[in-house]
Each structure stands twice: as structure tokens, then as C-alpha cells.
Coordinates of C-alpha atoms in Angstrom, one line a residue:
M11 CA -6.0 -12.4 -23.4
F12 CA -5.0 -15.7 -24.9
S13 CA -6.9 -17.6 -27.7
A14 CA -8.7 -20.8 -26.8
E15 CA -6.3 -22.8 -29.0
F16 CA -3.2 -21.4 -27.3
L17 CA -4.7 -22.3 -23.8
Q18 CA -4.6 -26.0 -24.9
T19 CA -0.9 -26.0 -26.0
D20 CA 2.0 -27.4 -24.0
L21 CA 3.7 -24.0 -24.2
Y22 CA 0.9 -22.4 -22.2
N23 CA 0.5 -25.3 -19.7
W24 CA 4.2 -25.9 -19.0
V25 CA 5.7 -22.4 -19.5
V26 CA 3.3 -19.5 -19.6
L27 CA 0.9 -20.6 -16.9
P28 CA 3.6 -21.4 -14.4
L29 CA 5.3 -18.1 -15.2
L30 CA 2.1 -16.2 -14.5
I31 CA 1.6 -18.1 -11.2
Y32 CA 5.2 -17.4 -10.3
V33 CA 4.8 -13.6 -11.0
G34 CA 1.4 -13.5 -9.2
R35 CA 2.7 -15.3 -6.1
M36 CA 5.9 -13.2 -6.0
S37 CA 3.8 -10.1 -6.2
D38 CA 1.3 -11.0 -3.4
V39 CA 4.1 -12.2 -1.0
T40 CA 6.1 -9.0 -1.7
L41 CA 3.0 -7.0 -0.8
A42 CA 2.5 -9.2 2.3
T43 CA 6.1 -8.7 3.4
L44 CA 5.8 -4.9 3.0
R45 CA 2.5 -4.9 4.8
N46 CA 3.9 -6.7 7.8
I47 CA 6.9 -4.4 7.9
F48 CA 4.8 -1.3 7.6
I49 CA 2.6 -2.4 10.5
A50 CA 5.6 -3.1 12.7
R51 CA 7.0 0.4 11.9
G52 CA 3.7 2.1 12.7
I53 CA 3.0 3.0 9.0
R54 CA -0.7 1.9 8.9
K55 CA -2.5 4.2 6.5
I56 CA -1.4 2.4 3.4
V57 CA -1.8 -1.1 4.9
P58 CA -5.5 -1.7 3.9
V59 CA -4.7 -0.8 0.2
I60 CA -1.8 -3.2 0.2
G61 CA -3.9 -5.9 1.8
F62 CA -6.6 -5.5 -0.9
F63 CA -4.3 -6.1 -3.8
E64 CA -2.4 -8.8 -1.9
V65 CA -5.5 -10.9 -1.4
L66 CA -6.7 -10.2 -5.0
I67 CA -3.5 -11.4 -6.5
W68 CA -3.4 -14.4 -4.2
L69 CA -6.9 -15.5 -5.2
L70 CA -5.9 -15.3 -8.9
A71 CA -2.8 -17.4 -8.3
V72 CA -4.6 -20.0 -6.2
S73 CA -7.5 -20.3 -8.6
S74 CA -5.0 -21.0 -11.4
I75 CA -3.5 -23.9 -9.5
I76 CA -6.9 -25.4 -8.6
K77 CA -7.8 -25.5 -12.3
N78 CA -4.5 -27.3 -13.0
L79 CA -3.9 -29.7 -10.2
N80 CA -2.1 -32.2 -12.4
N81 CA 0.5 -29.7 -13.5
F82 CA 3.5 -30.0 -11.1
M83 CA 5.1 -27.0 -12.7
C84 CA 2.4 -24.8 -11.2
Y85 CA 3.4 -26.0 -7.7
I86 CA 7.0 -25.3 -8.3
A87 CA 6.1 -21.8 -9.6
F88 CA 3.9 -21.1 -6.6
A89 CA 6.6 -22.1 -4.1
G90 CA 9.3 -20.2 -6.1
G91 CA 7.2 -17.1 -6.2
Y92 CA 6.8 -17.3 -2.4
S93 CA 10.5 -17.4 -1.8
T94 CA 11.3 -14.6 -4.3
G95 CA 8.5 -12.4 -2.9
I96 CA 10.0 -12.5 0.6
L97 CA 13.4 -11.4 -0.7
L98 CA 11.9 -8.8 -3.0
G99 CA 9.7 -7.3 -0.2
V100 CA 12.6 -7.0 2.2
S101 CA 14.8 -5.5 -0.5
I102 CA 12.2 -2.9 -1.4
E103 CA 11.6 -1.9 2.2
K104 CA 15.3 -1.5 2.7
R105 CA 15.6 0.8 -0.3
L106 CA 12.6 2.8 0.9
A107 CA 14.3 3.3 4.3
L108 CA 11.0 4.3 6.0
G109 CA 10.8 4.9 9.7
T110 CA 12.9 6.4 12.5
Q111 CA 15.8 4.9 14.5
L112 CA 17.7 5.6 17.6
I113 CA 21.5 5.6 17.5
R114 CA 23.0 5.2 21.0
I115 CA 26.7 6.1 20.9
I116 CA 28.9 5.3 24.0
T117 CA 32.4 6.7 24.1
N118 CA 35.1 7.4 26.6
K119 CA 36.7 10.1 24.4
Q120 CA 36.0 13.8 24.2
S121 CA 32.7 13.9 22.3
Q122 CA 32.3 17.7 21.6
K123 CA 33.6 17.5 18.0
L124 CA 31.2 14.7 17.2
I125 CA 28.3 16.5 18.8
E126 CA 29.1 19.6 16.8
A127 CA 29.4 17.6 13.6
L128 CA 26.0 15.9 14.2
R129 CA 24.3 19.2 15.0
A130 CA 25.9 20.8 11.9
A131 CA 24.1 18.1 9.9
N132 CA 20.8 19.2 11.5
L133 CA 20.6 16.1 13.7
G134 CA 19.5 16.4 17.2
V135 CA 21.9 15.1 19.9
T136 CA 21.3 14.4 23.5
E137 CA 24.4 14.0 25.7
L138 CA 24.4 12.0 28.9
D139 CA 27.1 11.3 31.5
A140 CA 27.4 7.7 32.6
V141 CA 29.8 5.2 34.1
G142 CA 31.0 2.1 32.2
S143 CA 33.1 -0.9 33.2
Q144 CA 36.3 1.1 32.6
G145 CA 35.2 4.5 34.0
P146 CA 33.3 7.6 33.0
V147 CA 31.7 7.6 29.5
K148 CA 29.5 9.8 27.4
I149 CA 26.3 8.5 25.9
L150 CA 25.0 10.3 22.8
L151 CA 21.4 9.7 21.7
V152 CA 20.6 10.6 18.1
V153 CA 17.1 10.0 16.7
A154 CA 17.2 10.1 12.9
K155 CA 15.3 8.9 9.8
R156 CA 16.5 5.6 8.5
K157 CA 17.7 7.2 5.3
D158 CA 20.0 9.4 7.4
I159 CA 21.6 6.6 9.4
G160 CA 24.5 6.3 7.0
K161 CA 25.3 9.9 7.5
V162 CA 25.4 9.5 11.3
L163 CA 27.5 6.3 11.2
S164 CA 29.9 8.0 8.7
L165 CA 30.5 10.9 11.2
V166 CA 30.9 8.4 14.1
N167 CA 33.4 6.3 12.3
K168 CA 35.3 9.4 11.1
L169 CA 35.5 11.1 14.5
H170 CA 35.1 8.3 17.0
G171 CA 36.0 5.1 15.1
S172 CA 36.4 3.0 18.3
S173 CA 33.1 4.1 19.9
F174 CA 30.4 1.5 20.8
F175 CA 27.0 2.1 19.3
T176 CA 23.7 0.4 18.9
I177 CA 20.8 1.1 16.6
E178 CA 17.1 0.3 17.3
D179 CA 13.8 1.0 15.7
I180 CA 11.4 3.6 17.0
L181 CA 7.7 3.1 16.5
T182 CA 6.8 6.7 16.9
A183 CA 8.7 10.0 17.2
E184 CA 7.1 13.4 17.6
Q185 CA 8.7 16.8 17.2
G186 CA 12.5 16.6 17.4
I187 CA 15.2 17.8 15.0
F188 CA 15.6 16.2 11.6
P189 CA 17.5 17.3 8.4
M190 CA 15.6 19.4 5.9
K191 CA 14.6 17.7 2.7
T192 CA 16.2 18.7 -0.6
G193 CA 14.4 21.7 -2.0
E194 CA 12.4 22.2 1.1
S195 CA 12.0 25.8 2.4
R196 CA 12.6 26.6 6.0
L197 CA 8.9 27.4 6.5
Q198 CA 8.0 24.0 5.0
Y199 CA 10.6 22.4 7.3
L200 CA 9.1 24.0 10.4
R201 CA 5.6 23.0 9.4
R202 CA 6.8 19.3 8.9
I203 CA 8.6 19.2 12.2
F204 CA 6.0 21.2 14.1
P205 CA 2.5 20.4 12.7
A206 CA 0.9 23.1 14.7
F207 CA 3.3 25.8 13.3
K208 CA 1.5 28.5 11.3
A209 CA 2.9 31.5 9.5
G210 CA 2.6 34.7 11.5
R211 CA 2.5 32.9 14.9

């Protein structure tokens, strides 16, 4: 990729090589961060592929440092790539919004309008009666895809702004009611929600 003469220049040793190490380390740590998050969320099918490229890039970065032990810029680039990779991995995972979460809403107000609004948005709602420190309350349980959490919270804040709610990750969720994807037919929606569903049955 580079000529033998260029590999001996100060530009390569002090700028290009550290930059390559930085990018390589950033890439492998980004993949490692995503891999760990995917494992924690139960998304395991893609993990071996991520692990393969993660280790491959790591080996290339480490081998470059071993060949240039006297170049302190390589150490700085390696450490900088590690820090950047963590931030980048978390940011990418947040944008992907993979997985499912449980929103637990506790309110002492009439909850029927909120329930109707959530169900109108194709979100499943389970209503429970309970008793809090200040008397009877309603507990609404909503299981939703992470990308739909904003929609749920928007409805809660609009209709029950003073309600207490918690959000927690769910490792696995089967069946249930989830919003249809854009451009998805009702038959495709049913097949996605109910894997055993077949046309004509």
C-alpha cells in the first residue's frame, strides 16, 4: 500500500502509522462494545461474526505497535482509539435501539384515556390494581421495542405528566402486541408476531 521509501519517513512514523493504529483500535473496541451489548440483550446470532473481525483488527493494531516499540505516538494512538471506540460503540447501539423494554407506569389518576391512547398506537397494555403509600393506584405494564419508547413516554407525559414510571430491559419477549413496521402488510405483521401463523389457518 505504501512504498518502502515512504515507510521510512517521519511523516509515516509520526502521523500515518499512529493514525492507522488509532482507527484500528477504535474499530475493534467499537465492535467489542457492540458485541457485549448484543450478548446482554440476547442478540447472539451476529456475535461470532463481530468477534472475528474484532480480533482480526486487534491483532493488526497490536502487531503494528510491537514493530514500533520506540514510537510513543503509537501508544497514545492505541489508548485514544480505545476511549473513542467505547463512546462510538455505545452511540451506535443507542441509535440502533435494539431490544425490548418494559415500561411500568404507576398513577393515582384515571388511566382509561392513557390506556386507549397506547392501544390506539398498537401497544399492548396490562392494567393492574395496587395500593401505594397514598392509597389506590393503577399500574400499567407496557412491553415495547426500544425504538418505540419515545412514543410511549410522549403519551404518558401528555396524558399523565405526574405519573411515576420505570423502564427496564427485557432479555426475551415472545408473542405480545407491537406496532406494525412501516410498509408492512397485516399478514406480514401477524407472521412476525405469531411465527406459527400461516395463511389459511
